[in-house]
Amino acid sequence: MAGTDDELARLRTLYEHAPCGYLSLRPDGTITRVNRTFLDWTGHRAEDLLGGTRFQELLPIGDRIYYETHFTPLLTMQGEVREIAVDLRCADGERLPVLVNSTLHPEEPGGPAAVLVSVFQATDRREYERELLHARGRARESEARVRQLAETLQRSFIPPALPPVPCLEVGDAYRPAGAGDEVGGDFYDVFEVSPGRWGLVLGDVCGKGVEAAVVTSLARHTVRAVAAEADSPAGVLRRLNSSLLRPGAERFCTAVYAGIERGPGGGPLLTVSLGGHPAPLLGTAAGEVRSIGRTGDLLGVFEDVALADEAVELRSGDVVLFFTDGVSEARRGRELFGEERLADLLSEVRALDADGITARIADRVLDFQDGVPRDDIALVTLKVP
């Protein structure tokens, strides 16, 4: 008998001072038994809780509604509910985050059902969850700021609207790589050099990010600044090359510059120079497509660069497409979009206006990459109406 008494005493001690709170409830939530651990955690007195208090009355209003509308029905249907996170109202008014496990259990065979509840402190876990939510929120805000900064910087390299050029339709399109949260190196511009003379530049700075953005801004503004003074499009690119060789730039770029003026035959005269850049494509009204310009050296690498000019006078219905390598080198697996496919596409859509041609080509290149460009896409289209 003494051994049995000792065993019962040990079991009682284990129940009273277990590392979790224990309660027994009637099905309506009335507390019929509570251990010392729960009382120590919450500061409540046993006589107060056992005097008709229901477990749900220890919960804040939001958790109480959840207990009555979700917790209790689930317990009735499933016989148990595990790891429900709620707050307990302590005797001093403070809240204690806990995890609650409950099971339906008959106290004796054939006797009335009881609800057995175990309560585990979750203060550290809830703090971790709150900090995790805050960290996620901060990450989302940071990501949004980075994307906004990238968009703001990129807008400074891409004109919001290209100006009208006499006797020409002008269309443009830009699609950033990936999610658009990193500043790309593509840029373009169309501007009046002097009365009756216009300039068009399109380029691609090596790399991405802030360092590339500095060089991109330098390239675009340099071209505008020197266009009126240079004696030819090749001269413009030579001046750009010199600017890129200055200390601090430390990046190279490709670029195409086209001077636009009235030709001897009355049509727009394009004089094109290529600095390591893909040659623009000329699509004629007859359906022929060919490249314009002679290959020139990359800019920002060597002091002495080989650059040349090539002139062509456009006729009614002619289209000229300027593009970056994000178009011709767009990938789908190992397959490239390629200039041959681009030339075929230009021939196919040449009857559209300049905006329509540009949009159709940009969409087709995006579709080729399943809607996610691996590199920035920049296009400028000129068309003689």
Coordinates of C-alpha atoms in Angstrom, one line a residue:
M1 CA 0.0 0.0 0.0
A2 CA 2.9 2.3 0.9
G3 CA 4.4 1.7 -2.6
T4 CA 1.1 2.6 -4.2
D5 CA 0.8 5.7 -2.1
D6 CA 4.3 6.8 -3.2
E7 CA 3.5 6.1 -6.8
L8 CA 0.3 8.1 -6.6
A9 CA 2.3 11.0 -4.9
R10 CA 4.8 10.9 -7.7
L11 CA 2.1 10.9 -10.3
R12 CA 0.4 13.8 -8.6
T13 CA 3.7 15.7 -8.4
L14 CA 4.2 15.0 -12.1
Y15 CA 0.7 16.3 -12.9
E16 CA 1.0 19.4 -10.8
H17 CA 4.5 20.5 -11.9
A18 CA 4.6 19.2 -15.4
P19 CA 6.5 21.3 -18.0
C20 CA 3.1 22.3 -19.5
G21 CA -0.3 23.3 -18.2
Y22 CA -3.0 20.7 -17.7
L23 CA -6.7 21.3 -17.5
S24 CA -9.8 19.1 -17.6
L25 CA -13.0 20.7 -18.9
R26 CA -16.6 19.8 -19.3
P27 CA -17.8 19.8 -23.0
D28 CA -19.1 23.4 -22.5
G29 CA -15.6 24.5 -21.4
T30 CA -16.1 24.7 -17.6
I31 CA -12.8 24.0 -15.9
T32 CA -13.0 21.0 -13.5
R33 CA -9.3 20.5 -12.8
V34 CA -6.1 22.5 -13.3
N35 CA -2.5 21.9 -12.5
R36 CA 0.0 24.1 -10.6
T37 CA 2.1 24.9 -13.7
F38 CA -0.9 26.6 -15.4
L39 CA -1.7 28.5 -12.2
D40 CA 1.9 29.7 -11.9
W41 CA 2.1 30.8 -15.5
T42 CA -1.2 32.7 -15.5
G43 CA -1.3 33.9 -11.8
H44 CA -4.9 32.7 -11.4
R45 CA -6.1 31.0 -8.3
A46 CA -7.4 27.4 -8.4
E47 CA -10.5 28.3 -6.4
D48 CA -11.4 31.1 -8.9
L49 CA -11.0 28.8 -11.9
L50 CA -12.8 25.9 -10.4
G51 CA -15.8 28.0 -9.3
G52 CA -17.5 27.7 -12.7
T53 CA -15.0 29.5 -15.0
R54 CA -15.0 28.3 -18.6
F55 CA -11.7 28.0 -20.5
Q56 CA -12.9 30.3 -23.3
E57 CA -13.4 33.1 -20.7
L58 CA -9.6 33.2 -20.3
L59 CA -9.2 34.1 -23.9
P60 CA -9.2 37.6 -25.5
I61 CA -12.4 38.3 -27.5
G62 CA -10.9 37.4 -30.9
D63 CA -9.5 34.0 -29.7
R64 CA -12.8 33.4 -27.8
I65 CA -14.8 33.7 -30.9
Y66 CA -12.4 31.4 -32.8
Y67 CA -12.6 28.9 -29.9
E68 CA -16.4 28.8 -30.0
T69 CA -16.9 28.8 -33.8
H70 CA -13.9 26.7 -34.9
F71 CA -12.1 25.0 -32.1
T72 CA -15.1 23.4 -30.4
P73 CA -16.7 22.1 -33.6
L74 CA -13.4 20.6 -34.8
L75 CA -12.9 18.9 -31.4
T76 CA -16.4 17.5 -31.6
M77 CA -15.9 16.1 -35.1
Q78 CA -12.3 14.9 -34.9
G79 CA -12.0 14.1 -31.2
E80 CA -8.8 16.1 -31.0
V81 CA -7.3 19.5 -32.0
R82 CA -3.5 20.2 -31.9
E83 CA -1.2 23.2 -31.8
I84 CA -3.8 25.9 -31.8
A85 CA -2.1 29.3 -31.2
V86 CA -4.0 31.6 -28.8
D87 CA -3.4 34.1 -26.0
L88 CA -4.4 33.5 -22.4
R89 CA -5.4 36.4 -20.2
C90 CA -3.4 36.3 -17.0
A91 CA -4.6 37.5 -13.6
D92 CA -2.7 40.7 -14.0
G93 CA -4.2 41.5 -17.3
E94 CA -1.1 40.5 -19.4
R95 CA -1.4 38.1 -22.3
L96 CA 0.5 34.8 -22.5
P97 CA 1.0 33.3 -26.0
V98 CA 0.4 29.5 -25.9
L99 CA -0.2 26.5 -28.0
V100 CA -3.3 24.4 -27.0
N101 CA -3.8 20.7 -27.6
S102 CA -7.2 19.1 -26.7
T103 CA -8.7 15.7 -26.8
L104 CA -12.2 14.4 -26.0
H105 CA -12.0 11.6 -23.5
P106 CA -14.6 9.8 -21.3
E107 CA -13.6 10.1 -17.6
E108 CA -14.8 6.6 -16.9
P109 CA -16.2 3.9 -19.3
G110 CA -19.8 5.0 -20.0
G111 CA -19.2 8.2 -18.0
P112 CA -19.6 11.8 -19.3
A113 CA -17.1 13.1 -21.8
A114 CA -14.4 15.4 -20.7
V115 CA -12.0 17.6 -22.6
L116 CA -8.4 17.1 -21.7
V117 CA -6.3 20.2 -22.5
S118 CA -2.5 20.7 -22.5
V119 CA -1.1 24.2 -22.8
F120 CA 2.5 25.0 -23.9
Q121 CA 4.1 28.4 -23.6
A122 CA 4.8 29.9 -27.0
T123 CA 6.3 33.3 -26.1
D124 CA 9.5 32.7 -27.9
R125 CA 7.8 31.1 -30.9
R126 CA 5.3 33.9 -31.3
E127 CA 8.1 36.5 -31.0
Y128 CA 10.0 34.6 -33.7
E129 CA 6.9 34.5 -35.9
R130 CA 6.3 38.2 -35.4
E131 CA 10.0 39.0 -36.2
L132 CA 9.8 36.8 -39.2
L133 CA 6.7 38.6 -40.4
H134 CA 8.4 41.9 -39.8
A135 CA 11.5 40.7 -41.7
R136 CA 9.4 39.6 -44.6
G137 CA 7.6 43.0 -44.6
R138 CA 11.0 44.8 -44.6
A139 CA 12.2 42.6 -47.4
R140 CA 9.1 43.3 -49.5
E141 CA 9.5 47.1 -48.8
S142 CA 13.2 46.9 -49.7
E143 CA 12.5 45.0 -52.9
A144 CA 9.8 47.5 -53.8
R145 CA 12.3 50.4 -53.2
V146 CA 14.9 48.6 -55.3
R147 CA 12.5 48.1 -58.1
Q148 CA 11.3 51.7 -57.9
L149 CA 14.9 52.9 -58.0
A150 CA 15.6 50.7 -61.0
E151 CA 12.6 52.0 -62.8
T152 CA 13.4 55.6 -62.0
L153 CA 17.0 55.2 -63.2
Q154 CA 16.0 53.3 -66.3
R155 CA 13.4 56.0 -67.2
S156 CA 16.3 58.5 -67.3
F157 CA 17.9 56.4 -70.0
I158 CA 14.7 55.9 -72.0
P159 CA 12.8 59.0 -73.2
P160 CA 9.1 59.0 -72.0
A161 CA 8.1 59.9 -75.6
L162 CA 10.2 60.3 -78.7
P163 CA 9.9 63.6 -80.6
P164 CA 8.3 63.8 -84.0
V165 CA 10.8 63.7 -86.9
P166 CA 9.8 65.4 -90.2
C167 CA 8.9 62.8 -92.9
L168 CA 9.3 59.9 -90.5
E169 CA 7.2 57.8 -88.2
V170 CA 9.1 56.9 -85.0
G171 CA 8.3 53.9 -82.7
D172 CA 10.1 52.6 -79.7
A173 CA 9.9 49.8 -77.1
Y174 CA 11.8 48.8 -74.0
R175 CA 11.4 45.6 -71.9
P176 CA 13.6 45.1 -68.9
A177 CA 15.2 41.7 -68.2
G178 CA 13.7 39.4 -65.6
A179 CA 11.5 41.1 -63.0
G180 CA 12.8 44.6 -63.9
D181 CA 14.3 45.1 -60.4
E182 CA 17.8 45.8 -61.7
V183 CA 19.0 48.7 -63.8
G184 CA 19.9 47.6 -67.3
G185 CA 22.5 49.0 -69.7
D186 CA 20.3 49.6 -72.7
F187 CA 19.6 53.2 -73.8
Y188 CA 18.3 55.1 -76.7
D189 CA 17.4 58.6 -77.7
V190 CA 16.1 60.7 -80.7
F191 CA 16.8 64.4 -80.7
E192 CA 17.2 67.4 -82.9
V193 CA 20.8 68.3 -83.5
S194 CA 20.2 71.5 -85.5
P195 CA 17.5 72.8 -87.7
G196 CA 16.8 70.1 -90.3
R197 CA 19.2 67.6 -88.7
W198 CA 18.3 64.8 -86.2
G199 CA 20.3 62.2 -84.3
L200 CA 19.3 58.7 -83.2
V201 CA 21.5 56.7 -80.8
L202 CA 20.8 53.3 -79.4
G203 CA 23.4 51.4 -77.2
D204 CA 24.1 48.7 -74.7
V205 CA 26.5 49.2 -71.7
C206 CA 28.2 46.0 -70.5
G207 CA 26.7 44.8 -67.2
K208 CA 23.9 45.9 -64.9
G209 CA 23.3 47.8 -61.7
V210 CA 24.4 51.1 -60.4
E211 CA 27.9 51.0 -62.0
A212 CA 26.4 50.3 -65.4
A213 CA 23.8 53.1 -64.8
V214 CA 26.6 55.6 -64.4
V215 CA 28.2 54.7 -67.7
T216 CA 24.8 54.5 -69.4
S217 CA 23.9 58.1 -68.3
L218 CA 27.4 59.2 -69.4
A219 CA 27.0 57.7 -72.8
R220 CA 23.5 59.1 -73.5
H221 CA 24.4 62.6 -72.4
T222 CA 27.8 62.6 -74.2
V223 CA 26.1 61.8 -77.5
R224 CA 23.7 64.7 -77.1
A225 CA 26.5 67.0 -76.1
V226 CA 28.9 66.2 -79.0
A227 CA 26.4 65.6 -81.8
A228 CA 26.3 69.2 -83.0
E229 CA 30.1 69.5 -83.0
A230 CA 31.1 66.2 -84.6
D231 CA 31.6 66.1 -88.3
S232 CA 29.9 62.7 -88.8
P233 CA 28.2 59.9 -87.0
A234 CA 31.5 58.1 -86.7
G235 CA 32.9 61.3 -85.2
V236 CA 30.1 61.2 -82.6
L237 CA 31.0 57.6 -81.6
R238 CA 34.7 58.5 -81.4
R239 CA 34.0 61.3 -78.9
L240 CA 31.9 58.8 -77.0
N241 CA 34.7 56.4 -77.0
S242 CA 37.1 59.0 -75.5
S243 CA 34.6 59.8 -72.7
L244 CA 34.3 56.1 -71.8
L245 CA 38.1 55.8 -71.5
R246 CA 38.2 58.4 -68.8
P247 CA 39.1 57.2 -65.3
G248 CA 36.0 56.1 -63.4
A249 CA 34.0 54.8 -66.3
E250 CA 35.7 51.4 -66.5
R251 CA 33.0 49.9 -68.7
F252 CA 32.5 49.4 -72.4
C253 CA 29.5 49.6 -74.6
T254 CA 28.2 49.0 -78.0
A255 CA 26.3 51.8 -79.8
V256 CA 24.8 52.7 -83.1
Y257 CA 24.4 56.4 -84.1
A258 CA 22.4 57.6 -87.1
G259 CA 22.3 61.1 -88.4
I260 CA 19.0 62.0 -90.1
E261 CA 18.6 64.8 -92.7
R262 CA 16.9 65.5 -96.0
G263 CA 18.6 63.6 -98.9
P264 CA 19.3 64.7 -102.5
G265 CA 16.2 62.9 -103.7
G266 CA 14.0 64.6 -101.1
G267 CA 13.7 61.5 -98.8
P268 CA 15.2 61.1 -95.3
L269 CA 18.9 60.4 -95.6
L270 CA 20.3 58.1 -92.8
T271 CA 24.0 58.0 -92.2
V272 CA 24.8 55.1 -89.8
S273 CA 27.9 54.3 -87.8
L274 CA 28.3 51.2 -85.7
G275 CA 30.5 50.9 -82.6
G276 CA 30.5 47.1 -82.0
H277 CA 26.7 47.1 -82.2
P278 CA 24.3 45.0 -84.3
A279 CA 23.6 46.6 -87.6
P280 CA 20.0 48.1 -88.0
L281 CA 17.8 46.3 -90.6
L282 CA 16.3 48.1 -93.6
G283 CA 13.0 46.7 -94.9
T284 CA 11.9 48.1 -98.2
A285 CA 8.4 48.4 -99.5
A286 CA 9.2 45.6 -102.0
G287 CA 9.8 43.2 -99.1
E288 CA 13.6 43.1 -99.2
V289 CA 15.4 43.2 -95.9
R290 CA 19.1 44.0 -95.5
S291 CA 21.5 45.5 -92.8
I292 CA 22.8 49.0 -92.9
G293 CA 26.3 50.0 -91.7
R294 CA 29.8 48.6 -91.6
T295 CA 31.1 46.8 -88.5
G296 CA 33.0 49.0 -86.1
D297 CA 35.0 48.5 -82.9
L298 CA 33.6 48.2 -79.4
L299 CA 33.6 51.5 -77.5
G300 CA 35.5 52.2 -74.3
V301 CA 38.2 49.6 -74.8
F302 CA 40.8 51.1 -77.2
E303 CA 41.9 54.7 -77.7
D304 CA 42.1 54.3 -81.5
V305 CA 38.8 52.7 -82.8
A306 CA 37.9 51.8 -86.4
L307 CA 34.6 53.3 -87.2
A308 CA 32.9 54.1 -90.6
D309 CA 29.8 55.8 -92.0
E310 CA 27.3 54.4 -94.4
A311 CA 24.5 56.5 -95.9
V312 CA 21.2 55.4 -97.4
E313 CA 18.3 57.5 -98.6
L314 CA 15.0 56.1 -97.6
R315 CA 12.0 55.9 -99.9
S316 CA 8.3 55.7 -99.3
G317 CA 7.3 52.6 -97.3
D318 CA 10.9 51.9 -96.1
V319 CA 11.4 50.8 -92.5
V320 CA 14.6 50.8 -90.4
L321 CA 14.8 48.8 -87.2
F322 CA 17.4 49.6 -84.6
F323 CA 17.8 47.0 -81.8
T324 CA 20.0 45.7 -79.0
D325 CA 21.4 42.2 -78.7
G326 CA 18.6 41.4 -76.2
V327 CA 16.5 41.0 -79.4
S328 CA 18.7 39.1 -81.7
E329 CA 20.3 37.0 -78.9
A330 CA 17.1 36.2 -77.1
R331 CA 17.3 32.5 -76.0
R332 CA 14.8 29.6 -75.8
G333 CA 17.0 26.8 -74.4
R334 CA 19.9 26.7 -76.8
E335 CA 18.0 28.3 -79.7
L336 CA 18.6 32.0 -80.5
F337 CA 16.0 34.3 -81.9
G338 CA 18.6 35.3 -84.4
E339 CA 18.9 38.1 -87.0
E340 CA 17.5 35.9 -89.8
R341 CA 14.3 35.3 -87.8
L342 CA 14.2 39.0 -87.0
A343 CA 14.6 40.0 -90.7
D344 CA 11.7 37.6 -91.6
L345 CA 9.6 39.1 -88.9
L346 CA 10.3 42.7 -90.1
S347 CA 9.3 41.7 -93.6
E348 CA 6.1 40.2 -92.3
V349 CA 5.0 43.3 -90.2
R350 CA 6.4 46.1 -92.4
A351 CA 3.0 47.3 -93.5
L352 CA 2.1 48.4 -90.0
D353 CA 3.0 51.9 -88.7
A354 CA 6.2 52.4 -86.7
D355 CA 4.5 51.9 -83.3
G356 CA 2.8 48.7 -84.5
I357 CA 6.0 47.3 -86.0
T358 CA 7.9 47.9 -82.8
A359 CA 5.2 46.5 -80.5
R360 CA 4.7 43.4 -82.7
I361 CA 8.4 42.6 -82.7
A362 CA 8.9 43.2 -79.0
D363 CA 5.9 40.9 -78.2
R364 CA 7.2 38.2 -80.5
V365 CA 10.7 38.3 -78.9
L366 CA 9.0 38.1 -75.4
D367 CA 6.8 35.1 -76.5
F368 CA 10.0 33.4 -77.8
Q369 CA 11.3 33.5 -74.2
D370 CA 8.0 32.5 -72.6
G371 CA 7.4 36.1 -71.5
V372 CA 10.6 36.4 -69.4
P373 CA 13.4 38.2 -71.2
R374 CA 16.9 37.1 -70.2
D375 CA 18.3 40.4 -71.3
D376 CA 17.0 43.9 -71.8
I377 CA 15.1 44.5 -75.0
A378 CA 15.3 47.9 -76.7
L379 CA 13.9 48.8 -80.2
V380 CA 13.5 51.9 -82.2
T381 CA 11.7 51.9 -85.6
L382 CA 11.8 54.6 -88.3
K383 CA 9.3 54.4 -91.2
V384 CA 8.7 56.6 -94.2
P385 CA 5.0 57.0 -94.5

